[in-house]
PDB file of C-alpha atoms in Angstrom:
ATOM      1  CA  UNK A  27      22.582   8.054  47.220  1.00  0.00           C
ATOM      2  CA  UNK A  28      25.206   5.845  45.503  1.00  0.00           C
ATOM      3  CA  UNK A  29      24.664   3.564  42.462  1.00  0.00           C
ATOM      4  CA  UNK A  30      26.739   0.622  40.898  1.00  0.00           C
ATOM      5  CA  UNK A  31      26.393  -0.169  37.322  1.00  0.00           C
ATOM      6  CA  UNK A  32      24.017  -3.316  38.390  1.00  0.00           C
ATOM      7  CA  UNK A  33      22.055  -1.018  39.966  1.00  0.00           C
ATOM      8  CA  UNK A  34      21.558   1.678  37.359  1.00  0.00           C
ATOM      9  CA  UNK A  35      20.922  -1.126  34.833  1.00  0.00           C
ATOM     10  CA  UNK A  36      18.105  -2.547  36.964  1.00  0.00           C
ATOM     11  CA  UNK A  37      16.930   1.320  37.847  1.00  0.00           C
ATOM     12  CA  UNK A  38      17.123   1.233  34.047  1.00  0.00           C
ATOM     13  CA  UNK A  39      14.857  -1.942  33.438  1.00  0.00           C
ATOM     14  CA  UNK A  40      12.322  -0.428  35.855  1.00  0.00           C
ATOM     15  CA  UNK A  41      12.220   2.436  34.658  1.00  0.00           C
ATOM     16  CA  UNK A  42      11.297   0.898  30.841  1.00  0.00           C
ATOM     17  CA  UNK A  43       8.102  -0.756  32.267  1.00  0.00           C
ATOM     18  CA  UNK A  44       6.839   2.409  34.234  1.00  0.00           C
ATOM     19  CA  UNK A  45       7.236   5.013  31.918  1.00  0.00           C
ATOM     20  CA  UNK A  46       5.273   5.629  28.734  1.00  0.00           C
ATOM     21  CA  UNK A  47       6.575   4.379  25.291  1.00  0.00           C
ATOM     22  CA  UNK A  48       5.968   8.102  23.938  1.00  0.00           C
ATOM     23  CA  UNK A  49       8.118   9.555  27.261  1.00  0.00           C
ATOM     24  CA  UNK A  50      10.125   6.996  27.302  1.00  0.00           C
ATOM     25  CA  UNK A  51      11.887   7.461  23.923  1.00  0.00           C
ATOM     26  CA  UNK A  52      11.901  11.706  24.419  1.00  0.00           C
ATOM     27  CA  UNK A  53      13.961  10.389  27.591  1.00  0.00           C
ATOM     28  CA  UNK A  54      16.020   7.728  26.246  1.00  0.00           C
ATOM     29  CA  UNK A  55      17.226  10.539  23.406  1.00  0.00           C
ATOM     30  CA  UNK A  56      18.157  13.162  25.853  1.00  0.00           C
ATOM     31  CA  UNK A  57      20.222  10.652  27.926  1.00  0.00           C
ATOM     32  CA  UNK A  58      21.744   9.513  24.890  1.00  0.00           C
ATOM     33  CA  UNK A  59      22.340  13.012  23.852  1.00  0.00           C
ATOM     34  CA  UNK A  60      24.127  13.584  27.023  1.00  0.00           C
ATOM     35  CA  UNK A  61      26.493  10.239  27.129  1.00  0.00           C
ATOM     36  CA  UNK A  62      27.290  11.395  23.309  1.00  0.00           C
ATOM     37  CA  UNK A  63      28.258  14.952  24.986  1.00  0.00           C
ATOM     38  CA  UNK A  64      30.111  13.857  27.609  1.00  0.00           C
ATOM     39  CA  UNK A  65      32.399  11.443  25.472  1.00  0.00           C
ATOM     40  CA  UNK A  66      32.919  14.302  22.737  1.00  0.00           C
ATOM     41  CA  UNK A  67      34.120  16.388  25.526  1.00  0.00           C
ATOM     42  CA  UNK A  68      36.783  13.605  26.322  1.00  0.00           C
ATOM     43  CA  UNK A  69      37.753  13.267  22.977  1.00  0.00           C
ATOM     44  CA  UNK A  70      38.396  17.020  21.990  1.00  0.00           C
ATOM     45  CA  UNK A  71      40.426  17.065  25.405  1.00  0.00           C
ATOM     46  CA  UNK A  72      38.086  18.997  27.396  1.00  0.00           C
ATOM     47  CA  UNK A  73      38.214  16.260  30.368  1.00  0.00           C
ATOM     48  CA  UNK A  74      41.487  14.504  30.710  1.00  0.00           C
ATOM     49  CA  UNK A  75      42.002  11.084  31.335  1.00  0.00           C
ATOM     50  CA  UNK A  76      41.897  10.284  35.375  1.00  0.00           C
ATOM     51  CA  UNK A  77      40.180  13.932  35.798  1.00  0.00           C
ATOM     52  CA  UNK A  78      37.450  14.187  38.009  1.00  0.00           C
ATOM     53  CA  UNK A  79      34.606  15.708  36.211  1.00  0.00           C
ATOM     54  CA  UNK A  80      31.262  17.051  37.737  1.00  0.00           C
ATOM     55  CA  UNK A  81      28.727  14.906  39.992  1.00  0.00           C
ATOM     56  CA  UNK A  82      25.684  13.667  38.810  1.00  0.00           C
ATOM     57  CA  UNK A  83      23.410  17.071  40.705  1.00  0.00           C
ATOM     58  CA  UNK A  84      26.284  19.093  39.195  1.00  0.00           C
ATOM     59  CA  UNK A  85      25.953  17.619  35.488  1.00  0.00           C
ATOM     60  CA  UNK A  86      21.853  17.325  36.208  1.00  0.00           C
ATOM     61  CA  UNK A  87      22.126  21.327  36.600  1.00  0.00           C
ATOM     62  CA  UNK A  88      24.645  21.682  34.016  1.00  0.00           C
ATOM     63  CA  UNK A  89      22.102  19.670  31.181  1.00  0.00           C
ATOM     64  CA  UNK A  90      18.940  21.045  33.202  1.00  0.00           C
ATOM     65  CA  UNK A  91      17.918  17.763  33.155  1.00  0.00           C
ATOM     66  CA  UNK A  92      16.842  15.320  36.255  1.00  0.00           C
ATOM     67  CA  UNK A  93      19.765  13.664  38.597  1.00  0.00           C
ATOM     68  CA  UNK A  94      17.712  10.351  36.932  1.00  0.00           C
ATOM     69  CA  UNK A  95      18.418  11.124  32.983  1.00  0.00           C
ATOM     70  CA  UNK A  96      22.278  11.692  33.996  1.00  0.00           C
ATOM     71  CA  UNK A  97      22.603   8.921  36.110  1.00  0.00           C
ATOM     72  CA  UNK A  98      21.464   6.669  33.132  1.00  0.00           C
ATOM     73  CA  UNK A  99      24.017   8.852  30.747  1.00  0.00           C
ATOM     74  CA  UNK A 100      26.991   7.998  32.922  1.00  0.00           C
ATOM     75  CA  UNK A 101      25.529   4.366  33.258  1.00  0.00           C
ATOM     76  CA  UNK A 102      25.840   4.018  29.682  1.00  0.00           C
ATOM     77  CA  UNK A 103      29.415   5.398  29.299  1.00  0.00           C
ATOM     78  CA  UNK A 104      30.394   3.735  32.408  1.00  0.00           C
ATOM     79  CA  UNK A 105      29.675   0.025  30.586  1.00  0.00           C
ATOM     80  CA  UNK A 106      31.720   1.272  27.466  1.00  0.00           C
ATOM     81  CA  UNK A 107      34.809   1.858  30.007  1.00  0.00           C
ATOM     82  CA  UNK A 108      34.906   5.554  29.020  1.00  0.00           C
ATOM     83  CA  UNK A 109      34.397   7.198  32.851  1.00  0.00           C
ATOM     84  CA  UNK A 110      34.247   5.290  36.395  1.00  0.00           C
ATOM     85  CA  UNK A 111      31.827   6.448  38.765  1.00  0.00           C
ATOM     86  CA  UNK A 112      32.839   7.116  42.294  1.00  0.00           C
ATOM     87  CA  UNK A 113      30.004   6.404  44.856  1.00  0.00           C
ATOM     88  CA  UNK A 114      30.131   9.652  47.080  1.00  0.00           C
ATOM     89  CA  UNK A 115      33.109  11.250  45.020  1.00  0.00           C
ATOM     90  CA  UNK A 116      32.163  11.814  41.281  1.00  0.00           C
ATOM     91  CA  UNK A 117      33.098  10.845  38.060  1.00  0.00           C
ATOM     92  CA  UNK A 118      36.323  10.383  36.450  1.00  0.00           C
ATOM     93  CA  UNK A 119      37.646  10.310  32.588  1.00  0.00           C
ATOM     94  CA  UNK A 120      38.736   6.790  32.486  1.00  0.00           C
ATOM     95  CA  UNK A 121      39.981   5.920  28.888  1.00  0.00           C
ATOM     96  CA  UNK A 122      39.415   8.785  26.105  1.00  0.00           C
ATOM     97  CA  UNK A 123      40.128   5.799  23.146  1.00  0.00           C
ATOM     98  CA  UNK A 124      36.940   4.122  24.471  1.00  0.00           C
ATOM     99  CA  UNK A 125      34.992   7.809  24.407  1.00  0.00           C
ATOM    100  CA  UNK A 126      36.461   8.023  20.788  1.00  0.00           C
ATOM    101  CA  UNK A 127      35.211   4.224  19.700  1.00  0.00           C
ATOM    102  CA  UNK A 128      31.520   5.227  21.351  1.00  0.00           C
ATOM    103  CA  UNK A 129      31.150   7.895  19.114  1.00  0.00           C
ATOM    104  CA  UNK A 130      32.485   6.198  16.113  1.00  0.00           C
ATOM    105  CA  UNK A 131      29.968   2.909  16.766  1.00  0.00           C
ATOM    106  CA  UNK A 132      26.961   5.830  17.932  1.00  0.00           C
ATOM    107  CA  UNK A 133      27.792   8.009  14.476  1.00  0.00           C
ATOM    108  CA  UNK A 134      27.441   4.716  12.711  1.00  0.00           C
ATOM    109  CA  UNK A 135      24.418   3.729  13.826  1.00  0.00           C
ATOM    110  CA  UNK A 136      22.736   7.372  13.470  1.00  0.00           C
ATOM    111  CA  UNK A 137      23.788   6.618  10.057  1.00  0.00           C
ATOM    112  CA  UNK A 138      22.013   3.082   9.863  1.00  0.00           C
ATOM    113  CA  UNK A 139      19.214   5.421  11.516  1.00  0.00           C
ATOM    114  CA  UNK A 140      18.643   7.796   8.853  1.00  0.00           C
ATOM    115  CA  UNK A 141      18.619   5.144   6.483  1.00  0.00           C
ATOM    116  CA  UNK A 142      16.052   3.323   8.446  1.00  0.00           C
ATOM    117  CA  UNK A 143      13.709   6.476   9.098  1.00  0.00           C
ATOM    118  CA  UNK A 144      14.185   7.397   4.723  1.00  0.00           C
ATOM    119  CA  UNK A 145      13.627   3.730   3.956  1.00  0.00           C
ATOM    120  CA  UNK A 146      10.075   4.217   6.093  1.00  0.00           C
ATOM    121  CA  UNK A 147       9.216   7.001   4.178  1.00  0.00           C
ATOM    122  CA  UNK A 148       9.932   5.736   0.805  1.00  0.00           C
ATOM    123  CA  UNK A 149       7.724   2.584   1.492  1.00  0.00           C
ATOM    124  CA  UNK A 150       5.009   4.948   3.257  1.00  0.00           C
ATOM    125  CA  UNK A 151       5.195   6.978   0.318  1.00  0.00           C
ATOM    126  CA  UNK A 152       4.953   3.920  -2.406  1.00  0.00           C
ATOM    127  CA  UNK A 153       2.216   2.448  -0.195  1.00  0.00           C
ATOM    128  CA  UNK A 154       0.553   5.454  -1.045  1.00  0.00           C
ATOM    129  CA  UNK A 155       1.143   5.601  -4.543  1.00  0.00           C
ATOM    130  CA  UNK A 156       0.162   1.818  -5.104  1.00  0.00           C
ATOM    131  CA  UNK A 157      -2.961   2.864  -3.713  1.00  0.00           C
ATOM    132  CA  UNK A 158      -3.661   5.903  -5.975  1.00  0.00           C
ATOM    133  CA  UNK A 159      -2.720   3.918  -9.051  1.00  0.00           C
ATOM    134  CA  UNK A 160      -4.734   1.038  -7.850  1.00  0.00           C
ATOM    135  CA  UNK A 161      -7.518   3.880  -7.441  1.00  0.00           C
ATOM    136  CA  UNK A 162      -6.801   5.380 -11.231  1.00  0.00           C
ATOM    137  CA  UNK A 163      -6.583   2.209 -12.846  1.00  0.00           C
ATOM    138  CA  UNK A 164     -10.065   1.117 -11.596  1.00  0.00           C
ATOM    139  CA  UNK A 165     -11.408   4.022 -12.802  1.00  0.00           C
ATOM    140  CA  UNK A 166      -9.815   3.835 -16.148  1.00  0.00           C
ATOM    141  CA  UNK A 167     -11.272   0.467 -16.726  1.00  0.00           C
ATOM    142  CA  UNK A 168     -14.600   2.118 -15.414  1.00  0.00           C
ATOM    143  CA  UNK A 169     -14.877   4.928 -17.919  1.00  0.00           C
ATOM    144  CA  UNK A 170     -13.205   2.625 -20.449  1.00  0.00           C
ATOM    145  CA  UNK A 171     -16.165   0.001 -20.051  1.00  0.00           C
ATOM    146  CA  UNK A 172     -18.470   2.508 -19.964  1.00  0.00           C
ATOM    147  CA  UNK A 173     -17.315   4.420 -23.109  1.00  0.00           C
ATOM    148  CA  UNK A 174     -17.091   1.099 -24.988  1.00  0.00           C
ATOM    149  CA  UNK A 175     -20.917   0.572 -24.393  1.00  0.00           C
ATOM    150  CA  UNK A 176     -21.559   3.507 -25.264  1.00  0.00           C
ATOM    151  CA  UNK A 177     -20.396   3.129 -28.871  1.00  0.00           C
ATOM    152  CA  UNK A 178     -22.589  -0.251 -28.939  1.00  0.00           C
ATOM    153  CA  UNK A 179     -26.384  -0.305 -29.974  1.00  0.00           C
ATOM    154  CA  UNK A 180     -28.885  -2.269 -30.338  1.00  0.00           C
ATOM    155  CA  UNK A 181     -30.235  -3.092 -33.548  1.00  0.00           C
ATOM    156  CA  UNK A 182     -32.483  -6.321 -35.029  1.00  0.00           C
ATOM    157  CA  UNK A 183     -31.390  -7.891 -37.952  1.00  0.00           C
ATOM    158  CA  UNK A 184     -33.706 -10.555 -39.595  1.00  0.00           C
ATOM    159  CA  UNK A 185     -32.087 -13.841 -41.138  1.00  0.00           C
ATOM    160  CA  UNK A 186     -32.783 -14.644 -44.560  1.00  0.00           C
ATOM    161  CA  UNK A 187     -33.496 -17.262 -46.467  1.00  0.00           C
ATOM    162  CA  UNK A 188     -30.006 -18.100 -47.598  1.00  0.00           C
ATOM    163  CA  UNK A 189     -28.546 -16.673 -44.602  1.00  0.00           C
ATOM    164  CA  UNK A 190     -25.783 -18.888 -43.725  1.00  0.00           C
ATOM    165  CA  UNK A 191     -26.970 -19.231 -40.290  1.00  0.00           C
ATOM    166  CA  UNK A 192     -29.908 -20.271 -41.142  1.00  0.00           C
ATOM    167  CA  UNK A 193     -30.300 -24.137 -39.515  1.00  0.00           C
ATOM    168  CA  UNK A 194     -27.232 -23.554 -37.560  1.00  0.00           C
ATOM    169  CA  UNK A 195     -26.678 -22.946 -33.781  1.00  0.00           C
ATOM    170  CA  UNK A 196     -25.040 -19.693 -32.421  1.00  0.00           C
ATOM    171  CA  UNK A 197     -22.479 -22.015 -31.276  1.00  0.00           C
ATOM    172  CA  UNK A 198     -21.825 -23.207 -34.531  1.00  0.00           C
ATOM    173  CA  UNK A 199     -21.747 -20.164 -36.328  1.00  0.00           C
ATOM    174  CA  UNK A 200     -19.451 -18.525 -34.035  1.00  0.00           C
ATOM    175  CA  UNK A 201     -21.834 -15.318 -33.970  1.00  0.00           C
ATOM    176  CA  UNK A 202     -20.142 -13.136 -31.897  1.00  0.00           C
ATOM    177  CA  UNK A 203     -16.486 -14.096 -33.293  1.00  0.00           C
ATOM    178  CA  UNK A 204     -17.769 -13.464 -36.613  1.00  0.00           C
ATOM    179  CA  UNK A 205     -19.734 -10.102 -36.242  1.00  0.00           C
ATOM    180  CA  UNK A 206     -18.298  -8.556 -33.251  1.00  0.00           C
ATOM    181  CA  UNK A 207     -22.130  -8.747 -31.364  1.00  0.00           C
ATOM    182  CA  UNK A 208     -23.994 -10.812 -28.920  1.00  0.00           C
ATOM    183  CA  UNK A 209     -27.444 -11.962 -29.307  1.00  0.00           C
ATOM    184  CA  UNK A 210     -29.963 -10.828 -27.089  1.00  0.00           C
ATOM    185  CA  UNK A 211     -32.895 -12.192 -28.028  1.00  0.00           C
ATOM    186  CA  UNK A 212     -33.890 -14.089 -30.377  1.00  0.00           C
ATOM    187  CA  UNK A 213     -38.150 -12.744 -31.626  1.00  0.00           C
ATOM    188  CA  UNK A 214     -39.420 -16.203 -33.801  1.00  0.00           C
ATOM    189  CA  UNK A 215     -43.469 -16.098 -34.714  1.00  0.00           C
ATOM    190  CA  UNK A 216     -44.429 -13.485 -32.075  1.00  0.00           C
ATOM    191  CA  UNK A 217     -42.224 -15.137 -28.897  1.00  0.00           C
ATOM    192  CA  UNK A 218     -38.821 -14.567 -27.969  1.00  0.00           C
ATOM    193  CA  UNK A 219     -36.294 -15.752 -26.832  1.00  0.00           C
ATOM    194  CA  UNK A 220     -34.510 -14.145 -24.623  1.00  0.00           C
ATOM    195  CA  UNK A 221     -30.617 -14.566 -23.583  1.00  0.00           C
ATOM    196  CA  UNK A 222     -30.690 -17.541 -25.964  1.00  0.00           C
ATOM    197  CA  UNK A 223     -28.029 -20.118 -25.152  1.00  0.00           C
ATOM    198  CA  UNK A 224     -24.819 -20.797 -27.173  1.00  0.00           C
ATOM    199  CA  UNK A 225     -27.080 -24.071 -28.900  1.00  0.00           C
ATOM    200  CA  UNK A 226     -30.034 -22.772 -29.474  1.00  0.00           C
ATOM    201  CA  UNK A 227     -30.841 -23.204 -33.522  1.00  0.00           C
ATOM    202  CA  UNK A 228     -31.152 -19.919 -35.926  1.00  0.00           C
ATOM    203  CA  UNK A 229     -34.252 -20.460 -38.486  1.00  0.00           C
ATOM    204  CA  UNK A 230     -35.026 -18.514 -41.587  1.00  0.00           C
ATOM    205  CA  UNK A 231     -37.136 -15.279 -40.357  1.00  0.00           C
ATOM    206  CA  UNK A 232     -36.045 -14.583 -36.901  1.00  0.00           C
ATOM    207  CA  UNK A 233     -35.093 -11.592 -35.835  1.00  0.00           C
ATOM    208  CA  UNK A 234     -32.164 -11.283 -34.147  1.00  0.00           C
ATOM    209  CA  UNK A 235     -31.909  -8.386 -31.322  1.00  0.00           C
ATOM    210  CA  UNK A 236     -27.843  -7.752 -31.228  1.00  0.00           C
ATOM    211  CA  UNK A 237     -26.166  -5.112 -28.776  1.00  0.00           C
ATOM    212  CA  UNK A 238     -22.886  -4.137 -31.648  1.00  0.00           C
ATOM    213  CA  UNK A 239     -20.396  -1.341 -32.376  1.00  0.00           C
ATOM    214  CA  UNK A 240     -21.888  -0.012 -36.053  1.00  0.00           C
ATOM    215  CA  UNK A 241     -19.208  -1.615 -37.712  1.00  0.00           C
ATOM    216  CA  UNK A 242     -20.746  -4.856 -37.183  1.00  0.00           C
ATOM    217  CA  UNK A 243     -23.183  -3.886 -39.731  1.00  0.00           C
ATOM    218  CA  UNK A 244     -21.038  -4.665 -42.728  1.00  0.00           C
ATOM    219  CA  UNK A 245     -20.352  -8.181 -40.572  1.00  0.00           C
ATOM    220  CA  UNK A 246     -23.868  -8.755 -40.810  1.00  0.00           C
ATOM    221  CA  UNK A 247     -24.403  -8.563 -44.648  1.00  0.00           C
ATOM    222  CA  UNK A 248     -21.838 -10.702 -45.311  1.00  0.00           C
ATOM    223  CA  UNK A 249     -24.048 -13.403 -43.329  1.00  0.00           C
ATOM    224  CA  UNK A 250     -27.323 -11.608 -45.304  1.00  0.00           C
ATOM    225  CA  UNK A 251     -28.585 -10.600 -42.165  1.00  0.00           C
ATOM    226  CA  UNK A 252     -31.093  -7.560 -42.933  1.00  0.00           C
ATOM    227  CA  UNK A 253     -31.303  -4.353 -40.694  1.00  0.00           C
ATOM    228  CA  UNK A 254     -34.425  -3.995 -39.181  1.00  0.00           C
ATOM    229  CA  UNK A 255     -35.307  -0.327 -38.105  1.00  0.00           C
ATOM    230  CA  UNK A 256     -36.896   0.168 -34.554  1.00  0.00           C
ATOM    231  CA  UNK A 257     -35.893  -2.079 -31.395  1.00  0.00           C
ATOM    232  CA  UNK A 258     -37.873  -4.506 -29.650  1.00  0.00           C
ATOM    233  CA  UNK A 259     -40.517  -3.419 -26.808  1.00  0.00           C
ATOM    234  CA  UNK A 260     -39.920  -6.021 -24.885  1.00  0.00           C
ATOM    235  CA  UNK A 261     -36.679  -5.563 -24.493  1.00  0.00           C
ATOM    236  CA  UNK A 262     -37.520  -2.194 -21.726  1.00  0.00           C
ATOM    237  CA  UNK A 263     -39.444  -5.086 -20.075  1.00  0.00           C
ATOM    238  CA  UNK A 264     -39.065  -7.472 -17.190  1.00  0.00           C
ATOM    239  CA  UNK A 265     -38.257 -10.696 -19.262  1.00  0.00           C
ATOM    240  CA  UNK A 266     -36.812 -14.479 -18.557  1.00  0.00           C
ATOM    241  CA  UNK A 267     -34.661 -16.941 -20.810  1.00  0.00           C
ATOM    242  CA  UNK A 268     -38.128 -18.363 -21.772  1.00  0.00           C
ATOM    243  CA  UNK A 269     -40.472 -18.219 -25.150  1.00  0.00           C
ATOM    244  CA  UNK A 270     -42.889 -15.261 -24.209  1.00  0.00           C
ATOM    245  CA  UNK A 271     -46.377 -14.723 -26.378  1.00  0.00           C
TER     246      UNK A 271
END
């Protein structure tokens, strides 16, 4: 059966929509393979130019490949000028300076290739990595949290007399600026207060329940607030931002 170059091109275009995309590359490489053969052949002198060469059953057998796979190698070379195919005759060398450009444009583009397929792996490989790091650094700032609350307690300090708070919201004061602790309650005649907001008003003889690193001890004197030993029972209890009896 004969072929023209139209006609391998649309055999070609057929043959792209039938076959699978995984098949279809392992075939498009061999062919490929073949063309790039067949032209280094040409250029080391093997097959002259205006020789005859092999017929497409004769190459198929040569390449132990299908009469299909060579017809689409000779297609391609063919189109670059480098053979002419003779319908019922063969194949002959047709210009070895063509064969000799193919290979320089198809060693070229194996080279933009290889960058392509490292470049892939480098940015698989970094995707990866941004994902561990992502990974570590949560956990970092996990353990880092968790260590840093660890070195906090809770401890009651009652305000004096001459406290400097005294009469003064927490606001005002700047409590937490000032001591390095937060308020968590605030125990006045029996109630508390808990989660007390940023104006509620410190009086003489509460009892303020702080969660602190120990060094906000020495903080505290400075303001003559006065450790209390023991925490509050309430706070292992249920409470809300209210006064509780």
């Amino acid at each position: 059966m004969c072929y023209t170059l139209q006609e391998s091109k649309k055999a070609s275009r057929k043959d792209d929509l039938e076959v699978p995309e995984s098949l279809h590359r392992s075939r498009s490489a061999r062919y490929i393979n073949i063309a790039v053969d067949i032209a280094t052949r040409i250029v080391r002198g093997e097959y002259q130019e205006g020789q005859r060469i092999f017929g497409r059953s004769s190459l198929a057998g040569r390449y132990s490949v299908s009469p299909e796979t060579i017809r689409r190698a000779l297609a391609i070379l063919e189109e670059r000028g480098i053979v002419e195919l003779h319908p019922g005759v063969g194949v002959t060398v047709r210009s070895p300076a063509a064969a000799e450009n193919y290979l320089a444009e198809y060693g070229q583009r194996q080279i933009l290739a290889d960058i392509q397929k490292r470049l892939y792996t480098y940015l698989e490989e970094r995707s990866r990595l941004d994902l561990e790091i992502a990974r570590l650094t949560n956990e970092l700032l996990d353990y880092t949290f968790k260590m840093a609350t660890r070195l906090q307690r809770i401890q009651e300090f009652r305000v004096e007399n001459n406290s400097p708070l005294a009469g003064k919201s927490l606001e005002d004061v700047q409590f937490r600026a000032r001591t390095g602790g937060t308020v968590l309650a605030i125990q006045r005649n029996g109630k508390e207060i808990v989660s007390p907001e940023a104006h509620t008003v410190i009086q003489p003889g509460d009892i303020l329940i702080v969660i602190a690193p120990p060094e906000a001890i020495e903080h505290t004197r400075e303001l003559n607030l006065t450790p209390v030993t023991g925490l509050s029972p309430a706070l292992t209890e249920p409470r809300d931002s209210s006064f509780r009896d």
